[in-house]
């Protein structure tokens, strides 16, 4: 059993206010072919999700290697890529662009992904795992979302065995979302649906995808509570005794796009896996310790 990996609650959407899910840990499910010890390269392995995936894989007995520009591996320039990919069974791409502006973010995800896939083909890597965003293809006005869709397209069309995990927004970024929409004492946010998830649950899903056989498909994961973004963040700020006033504005944008009830949450037909951690349970130990997540 892997400590800290949450058991998925259900594979169907759950409305806020439904029966409280239990938050027990789960034994990682194994499928045929998963018995061997794997060498896994995690691109972005020092980040919020990557560091937890590294820890999960290591606890399961796999050889997990972190790669990032700090370790001399640059997926955009290709520096150090062939050397670090050599011998890997699976590559997990958790990298992120240093700039979210339209042209740089598109260049990052397309160039990085092309270089990574080419290195994997040359090295005989058997599985490419990537983290993307729920509803990315429903937000074409966002340059960041367009770049993630382009990344997914390159993976799907590459011929490499793959698994793409799409996640909703992370609890850890709720404060940053509020800060980005703040003017004076007012936080102006979209009122479209918002269903964030704990980073530990995202890491659990990526870990599960990594140790499983390639699905050659896109899966969707989300947290258990769905509300308007304005309502969710209003409640989150109140729980922190934050005096800012949240105003719901249908014309407000998130990453350059307006939100409706479908944009960045799982929709019918996407068969999402709902993870159990509620925002209040995630927030409680941080409030007690005085920690501030951003």
Tab-separated table of C-alpha atoms in Angstrom:
chain	number	residue	atom	x	y	z
A	1	UNK	CA	0.000	0.000	0.000
A	2	UNK	CA	1.373	3.402	-0.906
A	3	UNK	CA	1.015	5.975	1.838
A	4	UNK	CA	-0.720	9.169	0.765
A	5	UNK	CA	-2.257	7.838	-2.436
A	6	UNK	CA	-5.984	8.418	-2.292
A	7	UNK	CA	-8.508	5.876	-3.446
A	8	UNK	CA	-10.715	7.116	-6.302
A	9	UNK	CA	-14.247	7.697	-5.099
A	10	UNK	CA	-16.225	6.909	-8.226
A	11	UNK	CA	-16.127	7.043	-11.991
A	12	UNK	CA	-19.169	9.302	-12.199
A	13	UNK	CA	-19.606	13.014	-11.462
A	14	UNK	CA	-20.729	13.883	-7.944
A	15	UNK	CA	-22.594	17.031	-6.934
A	16	UNK	CA	-21.504	19.102	-3.970
A	17	UNK	CA	-23.554	18.057	-0.964
A	18	UNK	CA	-23.676	14.363	-1.847
A	19	UNK	CA	-22.773	11.866	0.847
A	20	UNK	CA	-19.297	12.534	2.181
A	21	UNK	CA	-16.777	10.153	0.579
A	22	UNK	CA	-14.433	8.202	2.753
A	23	UNK	CA	-10.788	9.157	2.307
A	24	UNK	CA	-9.139	5.793	2.878
A	25	UNK	CA	-5.934	4.927	1.107
A	26	UNK	CA	-6.019	2.249	-1.519
A	27	UNK	CA	-3.766	-0.513	-2.711
A	28	UNK	CA	-2.447	0.382	-6.136
A	29	UNK	CA	-4.163	-1.797	-8.681
A	30	UNK	CA	-1.902	-3.967	-10.799
A	31	UNK	CA	-2.751	-5.296	-14.215
A	32	UNK	CA	-0.949	-7.915	-16.346
A	33	UNK	CA	2.601	-6.855	-17.165
A	34	UNK	CA	2.988	-4.604	-14.122
A	35	UNK	CA	5.039	-6.994	-11.998
A	36	UNK	CA	8.475	-5.892	-13.197
A	37	UNK	CA	10.523	-3.099	-11.697
A	38	UNK	CA	10.541	-0.222	-14.176
A	39	UNK	CA	12.898	2.627	-14.912
A	40	UNK	CA	10.691	5.715	-15.137
A	41	UNK	CA	11.898	9.111	-16.291
A	42	UNK	CA	9.819	11.975	-14.894
A	43	UNK	CA	10.197	15.228	-16.818
A	44	UNK	CA	9.472	17.997	-14.323
A	45	UNK	CA	10.131	15.637	-11.447
A	46	UNK	CA	10.931	18.421	-8.989
A	47	UNK	CA	7.555	20.163	-9.372
A	48	UNK	CA	4.360	19.979	-7.334
A	49	UNK	CA	3.057	16.827	-9.056
A	50	UNK	CA	6.372	15.422	-10.228
A	51	UNK	CA	7.946	15.248	-6.779
A	52	UNK	CA	4.962	13.300	-5.453
A	53	UNK	CA	4.971	10.938	-8.449
A	54	UNK	CA	8.679	10.291	-7.874
A	55	UNK	CA	7.968	9.493	-4.208
A	56	UNK	CA	5.042	7.205	-5.090
A	57	UNK	CA	6.993	5.266	-7.705
A	58	UNK	CA	10.011	4.916	-5.436
A	59	UNK	CA	7.834	3.539	-2.649
A	60	UNK	CA	6.439	1.001	-5.097
A	61	UNK	CA	9.997	-0.148	-5.799
A	62	UNK	CA	10.489	1.407	-9.224
A	63	UNK	CA	13.540	3.368	-10.321
A	64	UNK	CA	12.204	6.902	-10.725
A	65	UNK	CA	14.510	9.532	-12.193
A	66	UNK	CA	13.781	13.254	-12.185
A	67	UNK	CA	14.803	15.396	-15.160
A	68	UNK	CA	14.592	19.159	-15.510
A	69	UNK	CA	16.741	22.065	-16.710
A	70	UNK	CA	18.249	22.152	-13.214
A	71	UNK	CA	19.557	18.618	-13.761
A	72	UNK	CA	20.932	19.478	-17.211
A	73	UNK	CA	17.970	18.220	-19.259
A	74	UNK	CA	16.199	20.723	-21.505
A	75	UNK	CA	13.347	19.301	-23.570
A	76	UNK	CA	13.075	22.468	-25.695
A	77	UNK	CA	16.711	22.597	-26.805
A	78	UNK	CA	17.176	18.824	-26.534
A	79	UNK	CA	20.182	19.214	-24.231
A	80	UNK	CA	20.819	16.017	-22.254
A	81	UNK	CA	17.634	14.385	-23.506
A	82	UNK	CA	19.010	11.356	-25.369
A	83	UNK	CA	21.250	10.421	-22.457
A	84	UNK	CA	18.557	10.568	-19.791
A	85	UNK	CA	15.903	8.784	-21.870
A	86	UNK	CA	18.215	5.866	-22.655
A	87	UNK	CA	17.098	2.722	-20.853
A	88	UNK	CA	13.793	4.134	-19.625
A	89	UNK	CA	10.714	1.923	-19.806
A	90	UNK	CA	8.275	4.815	-19.338
A	91	UNK	CA	8.532	8.586	-19.642
A	92	UNK	CA	6.160	10.833	-17.668
A	93	UNK	CA	5.887	14.405	-18.963
A	94	UNK	CA	4.909	16.837	-16.200
A	95	UNK	CA	6.777	19.818	-17.624
A	96	UNK	CA	5.270	23.284	-17.828
A	97	UNK	CA	6.031	26.379	-19.835
A	98	UNK	CA	7.929	29.206	-18.118
A	99	UNK	CA	5.706	31.669	-20.011
A	100	UNK	CA	1.924	31.508	-20.428
A	101	UNK	CA	1.822	34.049	-23.277
A	102	UNK	CA	0.251	32.608	-26.429
A	103	UNK	CA	3.278	32.189	-28.701
A	104	UNK	CA	5.862	31.109	-26.095
A	105	UNK	CA	3.537	28.571	-24.479
A	106	UNK	CA	2.649	27.021	-27.844
A	107	UNK	CA	6.326	26.858	-28.785
A	108	UNK	CA	7.205	25.254	-25.456
A	109	UNK	CA	4.658	22.457	-25.522
A	110	UNK	CA	5.007	21.597	-29.211
A	111	UNK	CA	8.810	21.771	-29.381
A	112	UNK	CA	9.300	20.008	-26.057
A	113	UNK	CA	6.847	17.235	-26.932
A	114	UNK	CA	8.316	16.647	-30.403
A	115	UNK	CA	11.823	16.393	-28.961
A	116	UNK	CA	10.716	14.109	-26.160
A	117	UNK	CA	8.771	11.743	-28.425
A	118	UNK	CA	11.666	11.557	-30.901
A	119	UNK	CA	14.099	10.683	-28.102
A	120	UNK	CA	11.689	8.045	-26.809
A	121	UNK	CA	11.344	6.421	-30.234
A	122	UNK	CA	15.120	6.283	-30.597
A	123	UNK	CA	15.495	4.743	-27.140
A	124	UNK	CA	12.635	2.242	-27.487
A	125	UNK	CA	10.540	3.662	-24.647
A	126	UNK	CA	7.349	1.634	-24.225
A	127	UNK	CA	4.971	4.163	-22.629
A	128	UNK	CA	4.540	7.947	-22.712
A	129	UNK	CA	2.411	9.451	-19.908
A	130	UNK	CA	1.382	13.106	-19.988
A	131	UNK	CA	-0.647	15.371	-17.725
A	132	UNK	CA	-3.127	17.724	-19.376
A	133	UNK	CA	-6.229	19.741	-18.461
A	134	UNK	CA	-9.902	18.753	-18.362
A	135	UNK	CA	-11.797	20.660	-21.041
A	136	UNK	CA	-8.699	21.995	-22.803
A	137	UNK	CA	-10.411	21.463	-26.156
A	138	UNK	CA	-13.469	23.434	-24.969
A	139	UNK	CA	-11.460	26.610	-24.324
A	140	UNK	CA	-10.041	27.630	-27.721
A	141	UNK	CA	-9.790	31.293	-26.744
A	142	UNK	CA	-7.059	30.424	-24.243
A	143	UNK	CA	-3.564	30.266	-25.689
A	144	UNK	CA	-2.485	27.965	-22.872
A	145	UNK	CA	-5.339	25.556	-23.528
A	146	UNK	CA	-4.655	25.588	-27.273
A	147	UNK	CA	-1.053	24.660	-26.514
A	148	UNK	CA	-2.134	21.725	-24.339
A	149	UNK	CA	-4.450	20.479	-27.094
A	150	UNK	CA	-1.572	20.731	-29.573
A	151	UNK	CA	0.596	18.727	-27.181
A	152	UNK	CA	-2.069	16.036	-26.886
A	153	UNK	CA	-2.423	15.872	-30.684
A	154	UNK	CA	1.304	15.295	-31.136
A	155	UNK	CA	1.217	12.454	-28.603
A	156	UNK	CA	-1.862	10.786	-30.114
A	157	UNK	CA	-0.470	10.978	-33.654
A	158	UNK	CA	3.073	9.929	-32.717
A	159	UNK	CA	2.497	6.192	-32.875
A	160	UNK	CA	4.030	5.838	-29.405
A	161	UNK	CA	2.021	3.937	-26.764
A	162	UNK	CA	0.592	6.588	-24.453
A	163	UNK	CA	-1.739	7.522	-21.615
A	164	UNK	CA	-2.951	11.112	-21.184
A	165	UNK	CA	-4.397	12.124	-17.813
A	166	UNK	CA	-6.512	15.279	-17.880
A	167	UNK	CA	-6.998	16.903	-14.461
A	168	UNK	CA	-9.070	19.815	-13.253
A	169	UNK	CA	-7.412	22.736	-11.455
A	170	UNK	CA	-5.472	22.072	-8.239
A	171	UNK	CA	-6.463	23.162	-4.736
A	172	UNK	CA	-2.909	24.425	-4.394
A	173	UNK	CA	-3.578	27.130	-7.008
A	174	UNK	CA	-6.832	28.517	-5.607
A	175	UNK	CA	-5.067	31.427	-3.893
A	176	UNK	CA	-3.111	32.229	-7.051
A	177	UNK	CA	-6.331	32.263	-9.096
A	178	UNK	CA	-7.836	34.716	-6.613
A	179	UNK	CA	-4.718	36.888	-6.637
A	180	UNK	CA	-4.696	37.066	-10.436
A	181	UNK	CA	-8.284	38.370	-10.431
A	182	UNK	CA	-7.874	40.882	-7.600
A	183	UNK	CA	-8.330	44.621	-8.017
A	184	UNK	CA	-8.059	46.405	-4.694
A	185	UNK	CA	-10.343	44.519	-2.324
A	186	UNK	CA	-12.418	42.907	-5.087
A	187	UNK	CA	-11.833	39.522	-6.703
A	188	UNK	CA	-13.729	39.349	-9.990
A	189	UNK	CA	-14.137	35.767	-11.172
A	190	UNK	CA	-16.156	33.760	-13.690
A	191	UNK	CA	-19.250	32.016	-12.340
A	192	UNK	CA	-18.765	28.973	-14.594
A	193	UNK	CA	-18.387	25.479	-13.112
A	194	UNK	CA	-15.212	24.684	-11.186
A	195	UNK	CA	-14.306	21.244	-9.767
A	196	UNK	CA	-10.730	21.358	-8.433
A	197	UNK	CA	-8.671	18.461	-7.118
A	198	UNK	CA	-5.867	17.954	-4.601
A	199	UNK	CA	-2.369	17.655	-6.068
A	200	UNK	CA	-1.828	14.416	-4.122
A	201	UNK	CA	-4.801	12.911	-5.969
A	202	UNK	CA	-3.447	14.064	-9.326
A	203	UNK	CA	-0.127	12.439	-8.441
A	204	UNK	CA	-1.995	9.248	-7.508
A	205	UNK	CA	-3.721	9.180	-10.900
A	206	UNK	CA	-0.476	9.809	-12.776
A	207	UNK	CA	1.253	7.115	-10.739
A	208	UNK	CA	-1.511	4.648	-11.547
A	209	UNK	CA	-1.286	5.474	-15.257
A	210	UNK	CA	2.489	5.053	-15.133
A	211	UNK	CA	2.487	1.555	-13.629
A	212	UNK	CA	-0.394	0.387	-15.854
A	213	UNK	CA	-0.319	-0.598	-19.502
A	214	UNK	CA	-0.733	2.243	-22.027
A	215	UNK	CA	-4.390	3.069	-22.643
A	216	UNK	CA	-3.784	4.975	-25.896
A	217	UNK	CA	-6.550	7.295	-24.737
A	218	UNK	CA	-7.356	10.325	-22.601
A	219	UNK	CA	-8.740	9.895	-19.069
A	220	UNK	CA	-10.293	12.626	-16.911
A	221	UNK	CA	-9.972	13.171	-13.164
A	222	UNK	CA	-11.561	15.728	-10.823
A	223	UNK	CA	-12.310	16.494	-7.194
A	224	UNK	CA	-15.644	15.674	-5.511
A	225	UNK	CA	-17.128	19.201	-5.285
A	226	UNK	CA	-18.459	21.175	-8.256
A	227	UNK	CA	-19.579	24.778	-7.848
A	228	UNK	CA	-19.196	28.080	-9.616
A	229	UNK	CA	-15.587	29.288	-9.593
A	230	UNK	CA	-16.657	32.481	-7.819
A	231	UNK	CA	-18.584	30.560	-5.160
A	232	UNK	CA	-15.794	28.048	-4.585
A	233	UNK	CA	-13.106	30.696	-4.176
A	234	UNK	CA	-15.385	32.904	-2.057
A	235	UNK	CA	-15.733	30.001	0.377
A	236	UNK	CA	-11.987	29.283	0.238
A	237	UNK	CA	-11.039	32.871	1.028
A	238	UNK	CA	-13.569	33.056	3.854
A	239	UNK	CA	-12.037	29.918	5.383
A	240	UNK	CA	-8.709	31.782	5.476
A	241	UNK	CA	-10.281	34.918	6.969
A	242	UNK	CA	-9.336	36.733	3.768
A	243	UNK	CA	-11.275	40.044	3.685
A	244	UNK	CA	-11.433	40.336	-0.091
A	245	UNK	CA	-14.889	40.352	-1.677
A	246	UNK	CA	-15.484	37.880	-4.495
A	247	UNK	CA	-17.773	39.049	-7.291
A	248	UNK	CA	-19.165	36.621	-9.851
A	249	UNK	CA	-18.901	38.056	-13.358
A	250	UNK	CA	-20.004	36.021	-16.407
A	251	UNK	CA	-17.705	38.156	-18.578
A	252	UNK	CA	-14.601	37.541	-16.444
A	253	UNK	CA	-11.997	35.271	-18.005
A	254	UNK	CA	-9.808	32.403	-16.853
A	255	UNK	CA	-6.590	31.937	-18.853
A	256	UNK	CA	-8.106	34.122	-21.573
A	257	UNK	CA	-11.408	32.294	-21.900
A	258	UNK	CA	-14.898	32.622	-20.467
A	259	UNK	CA	-16.267	29.724	-18.464
A	260	UNK	CA	-19.649	28.065	-18.633
A	261	UNK	CA	-21.024	24.939	-16.970
A	262	UNK	CA	-18.967	22.654	-19.244
A	263	UNK	CA	-15.702	24.407	-20.030
A	264	UNK	CA	-13.201	23.096	-17.463
A	265	UNK	CA	-15.157	20.344	-15.712
A	266	UNK	CA	-15.841	16.766	-16.871
A	267	UNK	CA	-18.943	16.427	-19.020
A	268	UNK	CA	-21.254	13.570	-20.008
A	269	UNK	CA	-19.412	10.917	-21.948
A	270	UNK	CA	-15.966	11.628	-20.465
A	271	UNK	CA	-16.387	9.028	-17.688
A	272	UNK	CA	-14.256	10.912	-15.140
A	273	UNK	CA	-12.651	9.378	-12.087
A	274	UNK	CA	-13.624	11.431	-9.044
A	275	UNK	CA	-11.023	11.516	-6.267
A	276	UNK	CA	-12.215	11.916	-2.660
A	277	UNK	CA	-10.299	14.775	-1.074
A	278	UNK	CA	-12.564	17.732	-0.267
A	279	UNK	CA	-11.181	21.243	-0.164
A	280	UNK	CA	-12.132	21.691	3.506
A	281	UNK	CA	-10.238	18.531	4.481
A	282	UNK	CA	-7.233	19.594	2.405
A	283	UNK	CA	-7.315	23.078	3.911
A	284	UNK	CA	-7.727	22.112	7.582
A	285	UNK	CA	-4.144	21.024	8.395
A	286	UNK	CA	-2.774	24.034	6.503
A	287	UNK	CA	-4.983	26.387	8.489
A	288	UNK	CA	-3.815	24.822	11.756
A	289	UNK	CA	-0.155	25.198	10.773
A	290	UNK	CA	-0.609	28.668	9.339
A	291	UNK	CA	0.705	27.485	5.948
A	292	UNK	CA	-0.210	29.465	2.850
A	293	UNK	CA	-0.540	27.571	-0.410
A	294	UNK	CA	-0.187	29.455	-3.670
